[in-house]
XYZ file of N, CA and C in Angstrom:
684
model
N 0.638 -0.765 -0.207
C -0.299 0.198 0.152
C 0.887 1.089 0.170
N 2.053 1.403 1.029
C 2.925 2.491 0.642
C 3.688 2.542 -0.316
N 4.054 1.441 -1.245
C 4.417 1.779 -2.673
C 3.335 2.528 -3.477
N 2.001 1.669 -3.629
C 1.331 2.473 -4.029
C 1.136 3.858 -4.429
N 1.369 4.363 -2.585
C 1.179 5.625 -2.762
C 2.424 6.491 -3.047
N 3.431 6.045 -2.924
C 4.700 6.510 -3.517
C 4.591 6.819 -4.884
N 4.078 5.716 -5.624
C 3.920 5.569 -6.981
C 3.107 6.893 -7.270
N 1.798 7.185 -6.964
C 1.021 7.979 -7.194
C 1.941 9.371 -6.975
N 2.170 9.361 -5.763
C 3.035 10.151 -5.407
C 4.063 11.082 -6.509
N 4.863 9.845 -6.956
C 5.806 10.098 -8.113
C 5.293 10.831 -9.389
N 3.840 9.798 -9.692
C 3.134 10.252 -10.967
C 3.035 11.834 -10.602
N 2.181 12.076 -9.367
C 1.885 13.623 -9.286
C 3.222 14.371 -9.725
N 3.879 13.892 -8.839
C 5.070 15.196 -9.186
C 5.511 15.693 -10.484
N 5.568 14.386 -11.159
C 6.487 14.276 -12.594
C 4.956 15.181 -13.215
N 3.948 14.789 -12.727
C 2.950 15.820 -13.970
C 2.999 16.892 -13.502
N 3.397 17.459 -11.928
C 3.224 18.845 -12.125
C 4.847 19.595 -12.407
N 5.750 18.471 -12.658
C 6.968 19.148 -12.996
C 7.058 19.373 -14.702
N 6.211 18.325 -15.251
C 5.558 18.195 -16.782
C 4.737 20.056 -17.036
N 3.403 20.312 -16.413
C 2.572 21.368 -16.331
C 3.342 22.653 -16.278
N 4.483 22.678 -15.038
C 5.330 24.025 -14.952
C 6.648 23.764 -16.417
N 6.811 23.182 -16.910
C 7.517 22.805 -17.945
C 6.796 23.215 -19.214
N 5.845 23.408 -19.738
C 4.640 23.709 -20.578
C 4.606 25.104 -20.087
N 4.268 25.537 -18.864
C 4.158 26.872 -18.401
C 5.350 27.855 -19.070
N 6.555 27.157 -18.614
C 7.442 27.879 -18.869
C 7.981 28.226 -20.266
N 7.318 26.841 -21.557
C 7.631 26.941 -22.746
C 6.749 28.288 -23.703
N 5.405 28.188 -22.458
C 4.329 28.925 -23.451
C 4.943 30.713 -22.867
N 5.295 30.925 -21.651
C 6.020 32.134 -21.278
C 7.313 32.633 -22.051
N 8.088 31.420 -22.811
C 9.288 31.933 -23.698
C 8.760 32.233 -25.046
N 7.951 31.447 -25.509
C 6.981 31.411 -26.571
C 6.449 33.087 -26.720
N 5.636 33.721 -25.491
C 5.165 34.531 -25.423
C 6.680 36.186 -25.516
N 7.403 35.530 -24.717
C 8.695 36.308 -24.817
C 9.538 36.872 -26.215
N 9.282 35.335 -26.606
C 10.021 35.386 -28.125
C 9.172 36.162 -29.006
N 7.836 36.493 -28.956
C 7.182 36.953 -30.020
C 7.202 38.575 -29.534
N 7.859 39.137 -28.375
C 7.549 40.482 -28.166
C 8.858 41.066 -28.601
N 10.100 40.184 -28.955
C 11.020 41.334 -29.819
C 10.675 41.636 -30.936
N 9.925 40.770 -32.101
C 9.652 41.071 -33.404
C 8.671 42.584 -32.981
N 7.812 42.396 -31.860
C 6.938 43.575 -31.948
C 7.853 44.890 -31.438
N 8.725 44.590 -30.575
C 9.856 45.820 -30.287
C 10.209 46.258 -31.559
N 10.759 45.140 -32.379
C 11.678 45.576 -33.451
C 10.647 46.299 -34.341
N 9.618 46.062 -34.654
C 8.554 47.125 -35.533
C 8.477 47.840 -35.159
N 8.434 48.620 -33.829
C 8.196 49.836 -33.418
C 9.395 50.771 -33.918
N 10.749 49.787 -33.509
C 11.911 50.767 -33.446
C 12.150 51.056 -35.215
N 11.875 50.004 -35.839
C 11.901 50.121 -37.491
C 10.465 51.618 -37.924
N 9.558 51.510 -37.227
C 8.504 52.801 -37.538
C 9.280 54.054 -37.149
N 9.885 54.026 -35.955
C 10.586 55.176 -35.698
C 11.612 55.551 -36.271
N 12.561 54.699 -36.854
C 13.528 54.684 -37.610
C 13.167 55.609 -38.937
N 12.100 54.817 -39.478
C 11.516 55.269 -40.267
C 11.357 57.064 -40.723
N 10.520 57.221 -39.742
C 10.140 58.569 -39.434
C 11.278 59.455 -39.163
N 12.459 58.745 -38.375
C 13.928 59.921 -38.336
C 14.335 59.956 -39.295
N 14.263 58.776 -40.425
C 14.794 59.177 -41.592
C 14.583 59.891 -42.304
N 13.072 60.237 -42.386
C 12.417 61.005 -43.290
C 12.626 62.509 -42.629
N 12.808 62.684 -41.466
C 13.199 64.398 -40.776
C 14.622 64.189 -41.113
N 15.315 63.470 -41.147
C 16.686 64.091 -41.684
C 16.845 64.464 -42.903
N 15.930 63.384 -43.982
C 16.124 64.159 -45.342
C 15.545 65.434 -45.588
N 14.501 65.687 -44.842
C 14.059 67.180 -44.767
C 15.013 68.028 -44.433
N 15.625 67.542 -43.117
C 16.918 68.602 -42.493
C 18.206 68.772 -43.806
N 18.024 67.703 -44.331
C 19.018 67.663 -45.378
C 18.933 68.787 -46.369
N 17.643 68.497 -46.760
C 17.335 69.340 -48.236
C 17.476 70.829 -47.602
N 16.858 70.952 -46.382
C 17.008 72.692 -45.758
C 18.624 72.935 -46.026
N 19.471 71.789 -45.363
C 21.252 72.449 -45.196
C 21.535 72.377 -46.727
N 21.582 71.383 -47.814
C 21.977 71.258 -48.586
C 21.682 72.583 -49.750
N 20.038 72.814 -49.637
C 19.885 73.721 -51.115
C 19.319 75.322 -50.562
N 19.520 75.298 -49.266
C 19.094 76.478 -48.598
C 17.552 76.883 -48.549
N 16.819 75.918 -48.574
C 15.303 75.938 -48.947
C 14.499 75.765 -47.533
N 13.359 76.850 -47.355
C 12.660 76.247 -46.064
C 11.574 75.312 -46.237
N 11.575 74.055 -45.752
C 10.508 73.217 -46.027
C 9.020 73.848 -46.014
N 8.320 72.796 -47.039
C 7.029 73.176 -47.501
C 6.008 73.695 -46.137
N 5.285 74.701 -46.196
C 4.532 74.752 -45.179
C 5.102 75.604 -44.159
N 6.195 76.293 -44.049
C 6.347 76.772 -43.099
C 6.644 78.212 -43.457
N 6.188 78.858 -44.539
C 5.853 80.318 -44.941
C 7.415 80.864 -45.154
N 7.997 80.018 -45.726
C 9.549 80.997 -45.785
C 9.084 81.774 -47.376
N 10.069 82.812 -47.368
C 9.956 83.556 -48.132
C 11.041 82.973 -49.384
N 10.844 82.028 -50.194
C 11.298 81.654 -51.274
C 11.280 82.245 -52.638
N 10.530 83.396 -52.766
C 10.146 83.900 -53.821
C 8.111 83.855 -54.269
N 7.725 83.066 -53.176
C 6.224 83.255 -53.196
C 5.410 84.124 -52.173
N 6.833 84.888 -51.551
C 6.008 85.325 -50.216
C 5.929 86.982 -50.180
N 6.166 87.344 -51.509
C 6.470 88.629 -51.719
C 8.014 89.442 -51.665
N 8.882 88.329 -50.992
C 10.017 88.855 -51.347
C 11.078 88.488 -52.110
N 10.607 88.089 -53.103
C 11.323 87.090 -54.051
C 11.202 87.531 -55.419
N 11.625 87.224 -56.210
C 11.301 87.787 -57.807
C 10.142 87.898 -58.113
N 8.898 86.801 -57.613
C 7.424 86.888 -57.967
C 7.095 88.134 -57.400
N 7.581 88.487 -56.109
C 6.760 90.141 -55.213
C 7.188 90.506 -56.161
N 8.425 91.230 -56.896
C 9.123 92.484 -57.035
C 9.728 93.079 -55.997
N 9.769 93.053 -55.110
C 10.145 93.716 -54.028
C 11.572 93.303 -53.387
N 12.433 94.176 -52.665
C 13.855 93.869 -52.044
C 14.059 93.909 -50.598
N 14.562 93.714 -50.011
C 14.846 93.100 -49.181
C 13.704 93.925 -47.789
N 13.677 95.363 -48.535
C 12.960 96.632 -47.679
C 11.604 96.882 -47.777
N 11.375 95.894 -48.649
C 9.715 95.717 -49.322
C 9.452 96.793 -50.653
N 10.361 97.224 -50.532
C 10.395 98.364 -52.245
C 10.905 97.297 -53.298
N 9.741 98.091 -54.308
C 10.272 97.623 -55.798
C 11.737 97.495 -56.352
N 11.999 96.053 -56.594
C 13.371 96.159 -57.321
C 13.888 96.929 -58.345
N 15.007 97.131 -58.380
C 15.269 98.126 -59.836
C 14.854 97.149 -61.083
N 14.583 97.952 -62.055
C 14.510 97.472 -63.694
C 15.831 96.994 -64.193
N 15.964 95.994 -64.333
C 17.436 95.331 -64.861
C 16.922 95.563 -66.730
N 18.039 95.540 -67.082
C 18.003 96.105 -69.034
C 17.610 94.758 -69.704
N 17.657 93.819 -69.029
C 16.395 92.626 -69.899
C 15.195 92.698 -69.477
N 14.529 93.376 -68.519
C 13.314 93.257 -68.177
C 12.584 94.855 -69.220
N 13.413 95.227 -69.528
C 12.865 96.568 -70.248
C 12.898 96.729 -71.600
N 11.605 97.109 -72.162
C 11.666 97.322 -73.978
C 11.877 98.718 -74.134
N 12.975 98.988 -74.623
C 13.548 100.427 -74.705
C 13.716 100.824 -76.420
N 12.899 101.868 -76.356
C 12.335 102.448 -77.861
C 12.780 103.859 -78.118
N 13.284 104.520 -78.932
C 13.312 105.922 -79.601
C 12.582 106.444 -81.044
N 11.935 107.738 -80.587
C 11.217 108.520 -81.783
C 11.919 109.697 -81.779
N 11.480 110.118 -82.567
C 11.744 112.275 -83.103
C 10.766 112.566 -82.542
N 11.096 113.499 -81.550
C 10.190 114.485 -80.627
C 10.358 115.564 -81.017
N 10.907 116.282 -81.737
C 11.198 117.473 -81.851
C 10.079 118.332 -82.228
N 9.974 119.311 -82.051
C 9.024 120.351 -81.913
C 9.488 121.394 -82.858
N 8.430 121.698 -84.061
C 9.233 122.486 -85.211
C 9.042 124.201 -84.837
N 10.340 124.638 -85.258
C 10.458 125.608 -84.705
C 11.370 125.626 -83.920
N 11.694 124.871 -83.220
C 12.669 124.706 -81.638
C 14.018 124.940 -82.353
N 15.005 125.348 -81.475
C 16.336 125.751 -82.097
C 17.071 124.223 -81.455
N 16.011 123.511 -81.261
C 17.027 122.078 -80.455
C 16.194 121.263 -80.965
N 16.919 120.133 -81.476
C 16.174 118.739 -81.834
C 16.067 117.548 -80.268
N 14.955 116.956 -80.965
C 14.527 116.121 -79.296
C 14.161 114.648 -79.909
N 14.787 113.910 -78.770
C 14.496 112.538 -79.086
C 14.253 111.635 -78.114
N 12.958 111.275 -78.082
C 12.523 110.755 -76.859
C 12.418 109.256 -77.140
N 13.207 108.594 -75.762
C 13.479 107.387 -75.234
C 12.704 106.962 -74.505
N 11.766 105.830 -74.325
C 10.625 104.919 -74.087
C 11.365 103.643 -73.479
N 10.897 103.471 -71.816
C 11.361 102.158 -71.077
C 10.061 101.695 -70.717
N 9.779 100.790 -71.419
C 8.394 99.987 -70.955
C 8.662 98.800 -70.254
N 8.395 98.650 -69.155
C 8.581 97.335 -68.181
C 7.992 95.956 -68.566
N 8.451 95.115 -68.968
C 7.960 93.952 -69.701
C 8.561 92.636 -68.875
N 8.944 93.025 -67.504
C 9.528 91.481 -66.520
C 8.456 91.151 -65.954
N 7.248 91.346 -65.891
C 6.286 90.575 -65.120
C 6.040 91.245 -63.754
N 6.682 92.103 -63.354
C 7.075 92.432 -61.894
C 7.287 94.056 -61.765
N 6.599 94.411 -60.677
C 6.864 95.713 -60.444
C 8.684 95.986 -60.216
N 9.099 97.063 -60.846
C 10.087 97.481 -60.555
C 10.576 98.999 -60.722
N 11.692 99.487 -60.192
C 11.996 100.377 -60.074
C 12.889 101.404 -60.582
N 13.021 102.785 -60.934
C 14.102 103.154 -61.500
C 14.344 104.691 -61.300
N 15.537 105.204 -61.208
C 15.968 106.546 -60.184
C 17.173 107.167 -61.128
N 17.217 108.318 -61.320
C 18.359 108.509 -61.667
C 18.007 109.213 -63.539
N 19.674 109.124 -63.808
C 19.267 109.490 -65.348
C 19.754 108.137 -66.334
N 19.681 108.000 -67.331
C 19.929 106.720 -67.733
C 21.100 107.343 -68.519
N 22.385 106.441 -68.824
C 23.369 106.784 -69.818
C 22.984 107.020 -71.425
N 23.409 108.137 -71.728
C 23.393 108.059 -73.475
C 24.638 108.432 -73.979
N 24.989 107.486 -74.885
C 25.882 107.920 -75.991
C 25.479 108.199 -77.251
N 26.094 108.506 -78.065
C 25.729 108.651 -79.619
C 26.917 108.422 -80.507
N 26.858 107.299 -81.106
C 27.703 106.809 -82.219
C 27.753 107.753 -83.408
N 29.188 108.197 -83.589
C 29.094 108.954 -84.709
C 30.651 108.862 -85.890
N 30.363 109.212 -86.622
C 31.316 108.641 -87.602
C 33.012 109.389 -87.150
N 32.640 110.123 -85.917
C 33.660 110.908 -85.295
C 34.060 109.896 -83.716
N 33.714 109.399 -83.699
C 33.682 108.350 -82.699
C 32.612 108.619 -81.496
N 32.521 108.160 -80.462
C 31.217 108.286 -79.434
C 31.377 109.539 -78.804
N 30.192 110.359 -78.209
C 29.745 111.572 -77.997
C 29.051 110.974 -76.562
N 29.081 111.544 -75.469
C 28.454 111.298 -74.140
C 27.561 112.132 -74.111
N 26.389 112.315 -73.698
C 25.250 112.953 -73.285
C 25.558 113.359 -71.668
N 25.421 114.799 -71.773
C 25.554 115.523 -70.322
C 24.076 115.859 -69.937
N 23.957 115.589 -68.685
C 22.815 115.415 -67.925
C 22.296 116.944 -67.699
N 20.978 117.021 -67.463
C 20.387 118.521 -67.456
C 20.510 119.113 -66.309
N 20.484 118.362 -65.498
C 20.751 119.096 -63.738
C 19.516 119.006 -63.178
N 18.402 118.657 -64.023
C 16.929 118.335 -63.211
C 16.826 117.074 -62.347
N 16.112 117.672 -61.390
C 15.637 116.565 -60.077
C 15.172 115.199 -60.967
N 15.624 113.910 -60.477
C 15.627 112.985 -61.165
C 14.755 111.694 -59.523
N 13.635 112.074 -59.733
C 12.702 111.269 -58.728
C 12.756 109.879 -59.079
N 12.128 109.253 -57.693
C 12.292 107.318 -58.068
C 10.718 107.204 -59.036
N 10.903 106.203 -60.070
C 9.670 106.186 -60.484
C 9.543 104.615 -60.630
N 8.234 104.120 -60.279
C 8.241 102.798 -60.175
C 7.596 102.278 -61.430
N 7.636 101.400 -61.876
C 6.786 100.891 -63.429
C 6.131 99.507 -63.013
N 4.576 99.322 -62.958
C 4.404 98.220 -62.887
C 4.285 97.463 -64.222
N 4.437 96.026 -64.396
C 4.371 95.581 -65.528
C 3.145 96.089 -66.470
N 3.805 96.323 -67.579
C 3.455 97.017 -68.936
C 3.471 98.593 -68.383
N 3.856 98.909 -67.601
C 3.753 100.541 -67.420
C 5.289 100.787 -68.390
N 5.241 101.972 -68.563
C 6.306 102.850 -69.386
C 6.877 104.417 -68.600
N 7.820 104.619 -69.010
C 8.278 106.130 -68.618
C 9.210 106.527 -69.640
N 9.498 107.864 -69.802
C 10.020 108.807 -70.873
C 11.278 109.657 -70.616
N 12.186 109.586 -71.224
C 12.873 110.655 -70.862
C 13.425 111.425 -72.562
N 13.885 112.332 -72.132
C 14.320 113.250 -73.717
C 15.954 113.605 -73.540
N 16.358 113.356 -75.167
C 17.710 113.620 -75.231
C 17.441 114.761 -76.284
N 18.429 115.990 -76.130
C 18.135 117.307 -76.732
C 19.492 117.410 -77.260
N 19.514 117.851 -78.298
C 20.842 118.270 -78.893
C 20.750 119.435 -80.072
N 21.946 120.061 -80.414
C 21.876 121.217 -81.427
C 21.768 120.781 -82.719
N 20.669 121.624 -83.533
C 20.329 121.472 -84.800
C 21.386 121.519 -85.730
N 21.616 120.984 -86.653
C 22.779 121.412 -87.856
C 22.203 122.424 -88.844
N 22.199 123.680 -88.610
C 21.785 124.383 -89.639
C 22.822 125.194 -90.161
N 24.053 124.798 -89.985
C 24.976 125.456 -90.427
C 25.240 125.274 -91.928
N 24.761 124.375 -92.939
C 24.916 124.051 -94.227
C 26.181 123.279 -94.591
N 26.757 122.732 -93.576
C 27.662 121.982 -93.709
C 27.335 120.745 -93.681
N 28.343 119.685 -93.794
C 28.202 117.996 -93.598
C 28.157 117.554 -92.213
N 28.853 118.383 -91.285
C 28.700 118.227 -90.273
C 28.877 116.672 -89.354
N 28.670 116.425 -88.171
C 29.201 114.891 -87.564
C 28.006 114.220 -87.872
N 28.288 113.097 -88.474
C 26.676 112.034 -88.930
C 26.884 111.184 -87.683
N 25.602 111.020 -87.479
C 25.502 110.474 -86.106
C 24.543 108.808 -86.442
N 25.495 107.731 -86.217
C 25.107 106.250 -86.614
C 24.436 105.548 -85.666
N 24.372 105.795 -84.481
C 23.429 104.995 -83.776
C 23.709 105.566 -82.072
N 22.451 104.861 -81.221
C 22.270 105.771 -80.154
C 22.243 104.558 -79.084
N 22.865 104.490 -77.856
C 23.363 103.631 -76.963
C 22.745 104.158 -75.441
N 21.631 103.487 -75.029
C 21.204 103.453 -73.931
C 21.355 102.531 -72.535
N 21.703 103.163 -71.745
C 21.607 102.690 -70.225
C 20.867 102.997 -69.371
N 20.051 101.861 -68.789
C 19.109 102.266 -67.772
C 20.106 102.531 -66.671
N 19.461 103.180 -65.538
C 20.042 104.035 -64.491
C 20.316 102.805 -63.549
N 21.507 102.986 -63.130
C 22.252 101.456 -61.895
C 22.504 100.480 -62.803
N 22.301 100.473 -64.010
C 23.146 99.292 -64.569
C 23.831 99.189 -65.572
N 24.777 98.190 -66.002
C 25.894 98.076 -67.198
C 25.804 97.570 -68.126
N 24.586 97.041 -68.480
C 24.381 96.401 -69.632
C 23.573 97.526 -70.592
N 23.759 97.819 -71.837
C 23.159 98.664 -72.774
C 22.464 98.202 -73.773
N 21.632 98.878 -74.545
C 21.230 98.386 -75.640
C 21.652 99.667 -76.828
N 21.853 99.164 -77.910
C 22.022 99.969 -79.160
C 21.049 100.263 -80.173
N 19.969 101.324 -80.125
C 19.392 101.491 -81.036
C 19.418 102.613 -82.296
N 18.653 102.426 -82.930
C 18.609 103.457 -84.739
C 18.557 104.795 -83.856
N 19.089 105.600 -84.365
C 19.061 107.235 -83.886
C 17.836 107.772 -85.199
N 16.837 108.310 -84.184
C 15.777 108.852 -84.930
C 15.907 110.036 -85.608
N 16.687 111.155 -84.709
C 16.837 112.462 -84.925
C 17.317 112.603 -85.964
N 18.034 114.198 -86.114
C 18.597 114.625 -87.209
C 19.773 114.056 -87.346
N 20.031 113.707 -88.680
C 21.482 112.853 -89.384
C 22.694 113.383 -88.844
N 22.519 114.484 -88.444
C 23.941 115.430 -88.503
C 24.195 116.356 -87.122
N 25.276 116.601 -86.530
C 25.422 117.246 -85.324
C 26.343 118.598 -86.085
N 26.234 119.361 -85.606
C 27.077 120.784 -86.137
C 28.640 120.956 -85.715
N 29.504 121.057 -86.706
C 30.864 120.724 -86.050
C 31.360 122.290 -84.930
N 31.759 121.297 -83.823
C 31.867 122.539 -82.582
C 33.306 122.405 -82.216
N 33.801 123.635 -81.917
C 34.996 123.253 -80.992
C 34.428 123.108 -79.499
N 33.455 123.104 -79.191
C 32.986 122.702 -77.623
C 32.584 123.733 -77.244
N 32.105 125.055 -77.756
C 31.360 125.740 -77.204
C 30.050 126.036 -77.415
N 29.738 124.941 -78.468
C 28.215 125.343 -79.075
C 27.356 124.344 -77.586
N 26.053 124.017 -77.909
C 24.999 123.556 -77.425
C 25.285 121.986 -77.237
N 25.390 121.659 -75.983
C 25.741 120.097 -75.918
C 24.707 119.136 -75.839
N 24.675 117.976 -76.082
C 23.860 116.993 -76.287
C 23.682 116.886 -74.614
N 22.079 116.726 -74.283
C 22.232 116.431 -73.349
C 20.590 115.641 -72.712
N 21.108 114.854 -71.659
C 19.843 114.226 -71.571
C 19.220 114.477 -70.026
N 17.538 114.367 -70.288
C 16.791 114.515 -68.889
C 16.639 113.374 -68.273
N 15.813 114.085 -67.061
C 15.560 112.392 -66.119
C 14.633 111.865 -66.493
N 14.463 110.963 -65.898
C 13.416 109.932 -66.086
C 11.906 110.585 -66.021
N 10.711 110.212 -66.958
C 9.511 111.238 -66.456
C 9.550 112.321 -67.454
N 10.575 112.690 -67.792
C 10.305 114.089 -68.898
C 10.574 113.249 -70.427
N 10.216 114.270 -71.215
C 9.825 113.694 -72.418
C 11.008 114.762 -73.364
N 11.757 115.623 -72.837
C 12.575 116.663 -73.239
C 11.509 118.096 -73.672
N 12.240 118.687 -74.494
C 11.436 120.171 -74.659
C 10.747 120.918 -73.412
N 11.575 120.882 -72.212
C 11.542 121.732 -71.460
C 10.552 120.465 -70.371
N 10.494 119.285 -70.654
C 9.437 118.391 -69.604
C 8.712 117.096 -70.030
């Protein structure tokens, strides 16, 4: 009888050990499943971090503000589209943005000839001009630079498609001689170094002078010559 009880006790102990082993196996299986979940979360976080790094990389390498931050990359009124400089004023007109033409504007009976030079803003944005344009006449005796009249030169702001005009006055050749033949007109907008060359629409010649005669003069922007 005692042997039988020991046998039953041994079997119960073995069963208990087996159940404990199974429970440990189950726990091991659960713990083994946790790392993939943690790995997935880590991978997701890493992907987000990578994206953030790419955005930061764009900012550093290209100097651009990421979209949605309101940066002034040309669409906020401070770039080329807005047509303003860092002070909020209209940026200056570039030679390539201006359509420059010239016509004869001489008034009959005047002792001076006049050419009106028209500058039209075709740059697609507001721009400004201030001062006097540079004017040179090409002649068969060399280049003759026009003198400024000395009149005030106000700032002119041109919207896209708008224009302003200035005048060039010159002495009329009524000497009866052949004079100095004019072969071309060179105009340089204010504060620019790039020039445009046009046909000269005024009198064909200038009188020969020793320098004491009436000079070729250029008026400020907004004037059309002949006194304004």
